[in-house]
Tab-separated table of C-alpha atoms and ligand atoms in Angstrom:
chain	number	residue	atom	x	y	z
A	1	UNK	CA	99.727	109.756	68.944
A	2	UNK	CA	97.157	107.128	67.275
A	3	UNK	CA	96.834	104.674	70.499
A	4	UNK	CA	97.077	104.469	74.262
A	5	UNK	CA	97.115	102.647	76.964
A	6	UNK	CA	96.269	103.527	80.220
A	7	UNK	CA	95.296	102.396	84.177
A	8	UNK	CA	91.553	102.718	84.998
A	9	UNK	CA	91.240	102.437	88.798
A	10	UNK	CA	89.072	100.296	90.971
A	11	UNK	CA	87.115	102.737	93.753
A	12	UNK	CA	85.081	102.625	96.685
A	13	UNK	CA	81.882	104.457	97.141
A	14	UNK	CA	79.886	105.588	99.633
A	15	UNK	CA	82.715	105.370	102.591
A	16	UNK	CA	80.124	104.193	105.112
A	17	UNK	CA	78.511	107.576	106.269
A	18	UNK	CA	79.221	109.194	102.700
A	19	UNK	CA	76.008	107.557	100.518
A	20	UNK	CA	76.015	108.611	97.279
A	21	UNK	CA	78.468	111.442	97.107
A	22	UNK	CA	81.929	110.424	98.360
A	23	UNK	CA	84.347	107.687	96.981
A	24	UNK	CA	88.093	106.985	97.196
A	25	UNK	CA	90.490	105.137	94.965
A	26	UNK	CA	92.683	102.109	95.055
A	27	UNK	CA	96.233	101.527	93.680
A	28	UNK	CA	96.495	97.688	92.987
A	29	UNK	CA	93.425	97.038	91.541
A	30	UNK	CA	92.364	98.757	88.321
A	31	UNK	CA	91.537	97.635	84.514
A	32	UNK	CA	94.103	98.162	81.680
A	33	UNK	CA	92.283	99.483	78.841
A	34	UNK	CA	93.952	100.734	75.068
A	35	UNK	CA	92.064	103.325	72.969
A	36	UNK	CA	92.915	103.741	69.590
A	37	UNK	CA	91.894	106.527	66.289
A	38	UNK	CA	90.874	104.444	63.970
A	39	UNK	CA	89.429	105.808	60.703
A	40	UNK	CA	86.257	104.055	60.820
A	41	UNK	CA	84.240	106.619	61.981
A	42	UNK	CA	81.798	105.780	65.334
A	43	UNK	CA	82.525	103.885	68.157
A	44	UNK	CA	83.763	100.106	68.449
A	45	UNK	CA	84.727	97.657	71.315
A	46	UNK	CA	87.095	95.439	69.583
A	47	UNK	CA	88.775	93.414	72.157
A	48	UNK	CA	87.069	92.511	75.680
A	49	UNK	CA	89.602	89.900	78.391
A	50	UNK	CA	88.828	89.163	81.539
A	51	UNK	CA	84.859	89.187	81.666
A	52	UNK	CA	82.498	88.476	79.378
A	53	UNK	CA	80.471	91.409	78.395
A	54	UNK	CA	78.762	92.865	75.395
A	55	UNK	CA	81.031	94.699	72.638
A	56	UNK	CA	77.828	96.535	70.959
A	57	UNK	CA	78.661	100.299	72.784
A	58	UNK	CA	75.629	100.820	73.579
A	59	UNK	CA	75.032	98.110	75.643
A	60	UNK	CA	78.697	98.540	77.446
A	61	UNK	CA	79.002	101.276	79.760
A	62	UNK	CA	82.599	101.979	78.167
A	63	UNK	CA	80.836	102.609	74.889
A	64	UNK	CA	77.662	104.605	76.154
A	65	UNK	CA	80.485	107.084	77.827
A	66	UNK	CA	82.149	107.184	74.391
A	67	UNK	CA	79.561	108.085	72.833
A	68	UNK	CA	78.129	110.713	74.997
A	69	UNK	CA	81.876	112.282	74.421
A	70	UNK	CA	81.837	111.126	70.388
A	71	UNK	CA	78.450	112.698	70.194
A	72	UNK	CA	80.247	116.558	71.451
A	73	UNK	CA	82.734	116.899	69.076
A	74	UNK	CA	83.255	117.171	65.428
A	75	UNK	CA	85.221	114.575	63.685
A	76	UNK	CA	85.850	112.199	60.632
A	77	UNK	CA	87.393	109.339	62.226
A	78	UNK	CA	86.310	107.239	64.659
A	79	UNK	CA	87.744	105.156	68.220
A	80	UNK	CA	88.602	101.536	69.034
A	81	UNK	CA	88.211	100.292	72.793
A	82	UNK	CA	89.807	97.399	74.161
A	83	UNK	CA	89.406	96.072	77.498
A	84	UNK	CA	91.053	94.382	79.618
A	85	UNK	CA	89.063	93.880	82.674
A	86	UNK	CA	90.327	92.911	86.306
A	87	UNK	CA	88.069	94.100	87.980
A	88	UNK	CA	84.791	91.861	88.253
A	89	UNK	CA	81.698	93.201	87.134
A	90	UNK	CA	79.343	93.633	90.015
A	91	UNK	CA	82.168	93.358	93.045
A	92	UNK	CA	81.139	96.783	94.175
A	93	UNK	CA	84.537	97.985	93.601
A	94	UNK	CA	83.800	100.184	90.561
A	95	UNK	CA	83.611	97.779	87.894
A	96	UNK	CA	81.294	99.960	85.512
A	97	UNK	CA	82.864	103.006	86.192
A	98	UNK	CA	86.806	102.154	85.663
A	99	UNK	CA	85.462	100.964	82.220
A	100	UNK	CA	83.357	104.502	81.736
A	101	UNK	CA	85.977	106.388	82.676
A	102	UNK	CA	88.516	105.002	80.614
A	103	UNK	CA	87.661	105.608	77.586
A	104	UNK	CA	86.376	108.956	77.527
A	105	UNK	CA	90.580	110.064	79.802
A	106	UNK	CA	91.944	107.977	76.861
A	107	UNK	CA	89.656	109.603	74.005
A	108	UNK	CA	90.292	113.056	75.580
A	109	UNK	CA	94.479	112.173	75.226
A	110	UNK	CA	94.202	111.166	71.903
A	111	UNK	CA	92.209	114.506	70.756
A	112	UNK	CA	94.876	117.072	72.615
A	113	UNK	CA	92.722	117.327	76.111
A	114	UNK	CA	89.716	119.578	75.065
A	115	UNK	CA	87.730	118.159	77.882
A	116	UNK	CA	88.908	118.872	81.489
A	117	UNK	CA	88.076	116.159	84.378
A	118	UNK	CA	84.769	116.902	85.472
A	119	UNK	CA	83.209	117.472	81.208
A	120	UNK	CA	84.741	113.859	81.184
A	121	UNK	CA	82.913	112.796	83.962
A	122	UNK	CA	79.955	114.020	82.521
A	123	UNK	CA	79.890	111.733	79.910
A	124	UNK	CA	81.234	108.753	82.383
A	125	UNK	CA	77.756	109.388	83.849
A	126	UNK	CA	76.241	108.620	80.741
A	127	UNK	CA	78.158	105.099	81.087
A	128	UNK	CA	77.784	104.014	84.391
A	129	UNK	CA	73.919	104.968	84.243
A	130	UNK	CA	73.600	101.939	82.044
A	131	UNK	CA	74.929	99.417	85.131
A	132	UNK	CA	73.273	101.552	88.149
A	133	UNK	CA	69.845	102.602	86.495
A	134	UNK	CA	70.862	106.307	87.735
A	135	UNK	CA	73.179	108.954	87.117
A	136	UNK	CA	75.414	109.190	90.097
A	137	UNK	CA	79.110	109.756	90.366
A	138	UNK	CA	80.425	108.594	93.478
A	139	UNK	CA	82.776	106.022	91.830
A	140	UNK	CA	83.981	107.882	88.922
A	141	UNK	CA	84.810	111.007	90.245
A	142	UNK	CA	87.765	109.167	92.504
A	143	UNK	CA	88.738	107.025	89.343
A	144	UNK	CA	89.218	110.108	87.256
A	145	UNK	CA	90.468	112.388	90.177
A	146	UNK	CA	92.260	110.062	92.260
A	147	UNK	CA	92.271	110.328	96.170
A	148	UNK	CA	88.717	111.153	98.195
A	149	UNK	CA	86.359	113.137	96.179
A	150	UNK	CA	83.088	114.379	97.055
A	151	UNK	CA	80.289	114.877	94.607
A	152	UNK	CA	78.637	118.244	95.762
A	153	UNK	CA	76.057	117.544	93.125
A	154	UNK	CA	75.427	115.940	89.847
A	155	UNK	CA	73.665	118.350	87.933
A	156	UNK	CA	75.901	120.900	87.800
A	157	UNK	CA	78.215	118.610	88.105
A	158	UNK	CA	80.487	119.889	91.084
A	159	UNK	CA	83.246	117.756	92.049
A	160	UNK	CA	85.306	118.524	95.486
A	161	UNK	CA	88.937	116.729	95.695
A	162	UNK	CA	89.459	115.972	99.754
A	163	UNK	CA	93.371	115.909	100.401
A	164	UNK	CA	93.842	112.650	103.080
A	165	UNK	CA	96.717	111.664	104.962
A	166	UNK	CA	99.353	109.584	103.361
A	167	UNK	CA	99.745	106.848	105.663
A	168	UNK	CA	96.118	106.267	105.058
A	169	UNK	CA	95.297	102.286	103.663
A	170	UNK	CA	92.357	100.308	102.449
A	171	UNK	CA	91.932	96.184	102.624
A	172	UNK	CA	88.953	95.244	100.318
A	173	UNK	CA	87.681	91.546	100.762
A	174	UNK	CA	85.717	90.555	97.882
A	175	UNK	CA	83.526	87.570	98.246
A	176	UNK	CA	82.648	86.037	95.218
A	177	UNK	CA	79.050	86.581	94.808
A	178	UNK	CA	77.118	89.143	92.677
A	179	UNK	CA	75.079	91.704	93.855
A	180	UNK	CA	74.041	94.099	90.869
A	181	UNK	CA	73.954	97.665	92.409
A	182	UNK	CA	70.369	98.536	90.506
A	183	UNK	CA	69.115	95.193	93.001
A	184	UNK	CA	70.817	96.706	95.751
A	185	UNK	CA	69.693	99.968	95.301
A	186	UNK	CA	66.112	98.622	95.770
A	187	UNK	CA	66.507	97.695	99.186
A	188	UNK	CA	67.083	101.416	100.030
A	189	UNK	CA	64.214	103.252	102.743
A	190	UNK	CA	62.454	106.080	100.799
A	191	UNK	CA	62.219	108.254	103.548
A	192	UNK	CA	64.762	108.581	107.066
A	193	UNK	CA	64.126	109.400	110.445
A	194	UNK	CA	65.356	112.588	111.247
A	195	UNK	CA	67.515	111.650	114.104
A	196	UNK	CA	69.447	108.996	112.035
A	197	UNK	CA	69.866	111.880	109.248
A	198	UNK	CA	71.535	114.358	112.187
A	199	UNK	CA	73.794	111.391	112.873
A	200	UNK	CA	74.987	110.864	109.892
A	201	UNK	CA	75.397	114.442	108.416
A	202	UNK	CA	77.771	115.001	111.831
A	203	UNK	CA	79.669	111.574	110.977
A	204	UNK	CA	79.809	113.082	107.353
A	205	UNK	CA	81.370	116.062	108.532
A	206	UNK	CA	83.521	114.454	110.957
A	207	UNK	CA	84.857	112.188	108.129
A	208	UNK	CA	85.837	115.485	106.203
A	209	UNK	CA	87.670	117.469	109.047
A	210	UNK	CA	88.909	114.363	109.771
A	211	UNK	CA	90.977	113.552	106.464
A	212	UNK	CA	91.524	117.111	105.946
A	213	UNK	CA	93.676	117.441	109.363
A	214	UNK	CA	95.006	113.884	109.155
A	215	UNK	CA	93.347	113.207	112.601
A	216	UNK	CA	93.015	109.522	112.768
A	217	UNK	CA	90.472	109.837	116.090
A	218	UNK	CA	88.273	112.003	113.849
A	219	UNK	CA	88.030	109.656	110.599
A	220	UNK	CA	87.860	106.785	113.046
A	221	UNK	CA	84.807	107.748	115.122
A	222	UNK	CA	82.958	109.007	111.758
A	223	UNK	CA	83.043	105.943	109.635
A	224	UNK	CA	79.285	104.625	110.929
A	225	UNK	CA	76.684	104.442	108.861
A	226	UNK	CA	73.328	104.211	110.161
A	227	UNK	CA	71.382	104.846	107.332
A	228	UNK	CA	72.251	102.293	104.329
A	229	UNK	CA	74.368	99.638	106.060
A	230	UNK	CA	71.831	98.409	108.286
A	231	UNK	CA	69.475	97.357	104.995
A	232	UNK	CA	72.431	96.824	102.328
A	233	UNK	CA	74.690	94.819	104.882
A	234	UNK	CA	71.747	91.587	104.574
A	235	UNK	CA	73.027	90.897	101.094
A	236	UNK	CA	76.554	90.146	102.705
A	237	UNK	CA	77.408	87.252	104.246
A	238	UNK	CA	79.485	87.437	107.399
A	239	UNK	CA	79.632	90.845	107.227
A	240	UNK	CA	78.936	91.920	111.148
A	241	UNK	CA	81.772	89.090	111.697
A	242	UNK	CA	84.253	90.933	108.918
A	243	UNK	CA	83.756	94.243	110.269
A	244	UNK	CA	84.366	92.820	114.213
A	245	UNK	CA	87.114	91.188	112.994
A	246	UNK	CA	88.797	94.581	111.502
A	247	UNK	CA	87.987	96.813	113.899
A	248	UNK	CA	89.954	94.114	116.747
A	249	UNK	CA	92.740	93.920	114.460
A	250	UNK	CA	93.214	97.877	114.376
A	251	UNK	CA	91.245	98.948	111.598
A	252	UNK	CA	89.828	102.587	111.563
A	253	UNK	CA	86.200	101.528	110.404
A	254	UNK	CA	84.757	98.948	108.074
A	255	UNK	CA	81.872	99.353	105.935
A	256	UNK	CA	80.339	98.282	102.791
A	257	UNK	CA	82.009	99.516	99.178
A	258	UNK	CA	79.708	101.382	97.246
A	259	UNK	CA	76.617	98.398	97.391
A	260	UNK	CA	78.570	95.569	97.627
A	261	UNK	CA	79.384	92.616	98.177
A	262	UNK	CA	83.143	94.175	98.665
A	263	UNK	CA	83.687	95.353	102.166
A	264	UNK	CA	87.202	97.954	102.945
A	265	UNK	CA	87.881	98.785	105.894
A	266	UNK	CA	90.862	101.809	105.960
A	267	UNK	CA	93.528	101.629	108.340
A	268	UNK	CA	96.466	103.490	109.971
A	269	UNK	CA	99.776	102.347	107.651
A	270	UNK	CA	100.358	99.280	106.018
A	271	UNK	CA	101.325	97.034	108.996
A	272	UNK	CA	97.713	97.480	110.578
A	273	UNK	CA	96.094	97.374	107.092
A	274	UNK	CA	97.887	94.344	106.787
A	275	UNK	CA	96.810	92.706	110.418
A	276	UNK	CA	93.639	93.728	109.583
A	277	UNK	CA	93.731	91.720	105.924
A	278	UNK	CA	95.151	88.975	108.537
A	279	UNK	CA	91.932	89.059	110.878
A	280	UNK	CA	89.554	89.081	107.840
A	281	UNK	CA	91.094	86.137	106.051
A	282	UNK	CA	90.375	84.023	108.825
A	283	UNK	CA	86.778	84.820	109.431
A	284	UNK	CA	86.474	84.430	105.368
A	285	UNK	CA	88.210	81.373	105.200
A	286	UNK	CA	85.720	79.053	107.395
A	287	UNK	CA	82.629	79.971	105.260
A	288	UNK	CA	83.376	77.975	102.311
A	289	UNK	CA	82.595	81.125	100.398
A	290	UNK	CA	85.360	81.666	97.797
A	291	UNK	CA	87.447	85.485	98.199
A	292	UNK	CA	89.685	87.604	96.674
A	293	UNK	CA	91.386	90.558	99.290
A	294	UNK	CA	93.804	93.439	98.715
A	295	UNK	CA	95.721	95.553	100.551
A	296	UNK	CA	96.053	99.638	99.257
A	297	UNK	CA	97.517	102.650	99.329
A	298	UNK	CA	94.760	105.439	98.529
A	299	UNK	CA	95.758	106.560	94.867
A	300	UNK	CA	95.871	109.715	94.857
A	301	UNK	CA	96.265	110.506	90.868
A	302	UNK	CA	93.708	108.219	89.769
A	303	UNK	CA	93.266	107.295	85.921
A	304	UNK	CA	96.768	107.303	84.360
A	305	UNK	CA	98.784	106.489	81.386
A	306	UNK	CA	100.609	103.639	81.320
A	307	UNK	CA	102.461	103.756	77.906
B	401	LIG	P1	80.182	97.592	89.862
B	401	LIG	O1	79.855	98.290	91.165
B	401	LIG	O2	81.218	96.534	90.084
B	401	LIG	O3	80.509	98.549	88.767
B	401	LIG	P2	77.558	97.361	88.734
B	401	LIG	O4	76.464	96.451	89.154
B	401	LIG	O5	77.394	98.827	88.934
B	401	LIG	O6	78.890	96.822	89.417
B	401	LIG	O7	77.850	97.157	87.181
B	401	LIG	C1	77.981	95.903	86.625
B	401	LIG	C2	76.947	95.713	85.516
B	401	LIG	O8	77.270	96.547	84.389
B	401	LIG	C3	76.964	94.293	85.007
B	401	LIG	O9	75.624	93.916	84.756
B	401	LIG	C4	77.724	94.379	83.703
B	401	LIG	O10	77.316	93.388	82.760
B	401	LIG	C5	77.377	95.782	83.200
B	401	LIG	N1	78.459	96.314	82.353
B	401	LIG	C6	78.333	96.748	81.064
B	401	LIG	N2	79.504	97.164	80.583
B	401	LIG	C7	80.425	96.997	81.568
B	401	LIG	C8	81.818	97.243	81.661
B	401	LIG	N3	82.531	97.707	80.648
B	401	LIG	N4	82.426	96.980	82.834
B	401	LIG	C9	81.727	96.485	83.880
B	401	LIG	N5	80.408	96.223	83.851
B	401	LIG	C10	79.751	96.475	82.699
């Protein structure tokens, strides 16, 4: 096998109370991408749709994962990358990291699997370090796991995959504006009161019992966030009016995904995801600000082949 093609998830990150180490992943969004052996040795974007973005690798997180991987093994040929992006660069949906993890899962096909998931996350982080400004995982390790997954840490890299109930749904609004996560990321507090921390560390841990029993109570009364939200949520417009609007409709909890400006809220089966899409729509559609919204099951396989 000389070329493949596979299904690089979008993902959300941070699942309100989660910061920085939890993520889960989406079914109907997601970038195609085809890797091909080529015998030109190196690295080489040949074929970017969608988005305009740079084909030198180093300057594309796709490329600086490739190379991380190219740089660990031992070969006389080389890889071609083509992209073909849906996902919108900067929509806080995992943008960066559906394109870092796709090309080391399709590299690692194409050489017989000598990497297992979490060595190829380790060179996603490489990637999506390039877009973020820091080495985190909280996007890719859903996109290449599928489902929830927790990042226990980054270096060693320890990656925990958090079984959730089936009926379990996300609706993602997207409003079209950019927010770059490295900007985002600037608005953070360096320090946290210790009371807020207790709160959220018990909302955390809530959140986990929660999807691991399939209590719907649990997950429900976890997802607040009261450390990041209250500084990241300025950036959104409408965003105390979105989340209102979900919760009314039936939603579980809203919050924002990973730093925006996408907000998900997750909901109890598809009719209430769908009511809750419903309820959204209409607060989005009076602003005048343009939107894209999906409803989704949580993927639970993640990254796949599609050829
Ligand atoms: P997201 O949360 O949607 O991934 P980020 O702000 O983390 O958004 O990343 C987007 C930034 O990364 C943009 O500046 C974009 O130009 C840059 N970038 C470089 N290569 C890629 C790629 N292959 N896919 C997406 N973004 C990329």
């Amino acid at each position: 096998m000389n070329e493949i093609r596979i299904f690089s998830p979008a993902t959300v990150a941070n699942v309100s109370c989660g910061f920085d180490v939890m993520g889960f992943c989406l079914d109907s969004v997601g970038d195609e991408m085809v890797i091909r052996k080529v015998e030109r040795k190196g690295i080489h974007i040949t074929r970017i749709e969608g988005f305009d973005l740079p084909y030198e690798a180093e300057k594309n997180v796709s490329g600086v994962s490739a190379l991380a991987m190219y740089d660990a093994i031992d070969v006389d040929f080389g890889f071609e990358i083509e992209i073909y992006k849906k996902i919108k660069p900067g929509s806080g949906i995992g943008s960066s990291a559906a394109s870092a993890v796709g090309s080391v899962f399709g590299m690692n096909e194409l050489l017989g699997r000598p990497f297992n998931k979490t060595q190829l996350t380790e060179f996603a982080i490489k990637g999506e370090a390039l877009a973020s400004k820091c080495e985190h995982a909280d996007n890719l390790a859903p996109a290449m796991f599928g489902g929830f997954a927790l990042v226990k840490s980054v270096s060693p890299l320890v990656i925990l995959e958090i079984p959730s109930p089936e009926d379990l749904y996300a609706t993602i609004i997207h409003p079209q504006i950019e927010i770059k996560t490295a900007e985002s990321r600037a608005l953070l507090p360096k320090e946290v009161a210790l009371q807020d921390a207790t709160t959220q560390w018990a909302n955390f841990g809530s959140l986990i019992h929660g999807l691991h029993t399939g209590d719907f109570e649990v997950i429900k009364n976890a997802l607040h966030d009261v450390i990041v939200e209250p500084h990241r949520s300025k950036l959104i417009p409408y965003f105390n009016e979105v989340t209102k609007a979900a919760i009314n409709a039936g939603a579980l909890g809203s919050g924002i995904s990973g730093s925006g400006p996408s907000i998900f809220s997750l909901s109890k089966g598809i009719e209430n995801a769908i009511n809750v899409k419903d309820a959204i729509e209409k607060v989005y559609a009076k602003t005048g600000i343009d939107f894209d919204i999906h409803v989704s099951k949580i993927n639970s396989k993640g990254i796949k082949i599609i050829n």
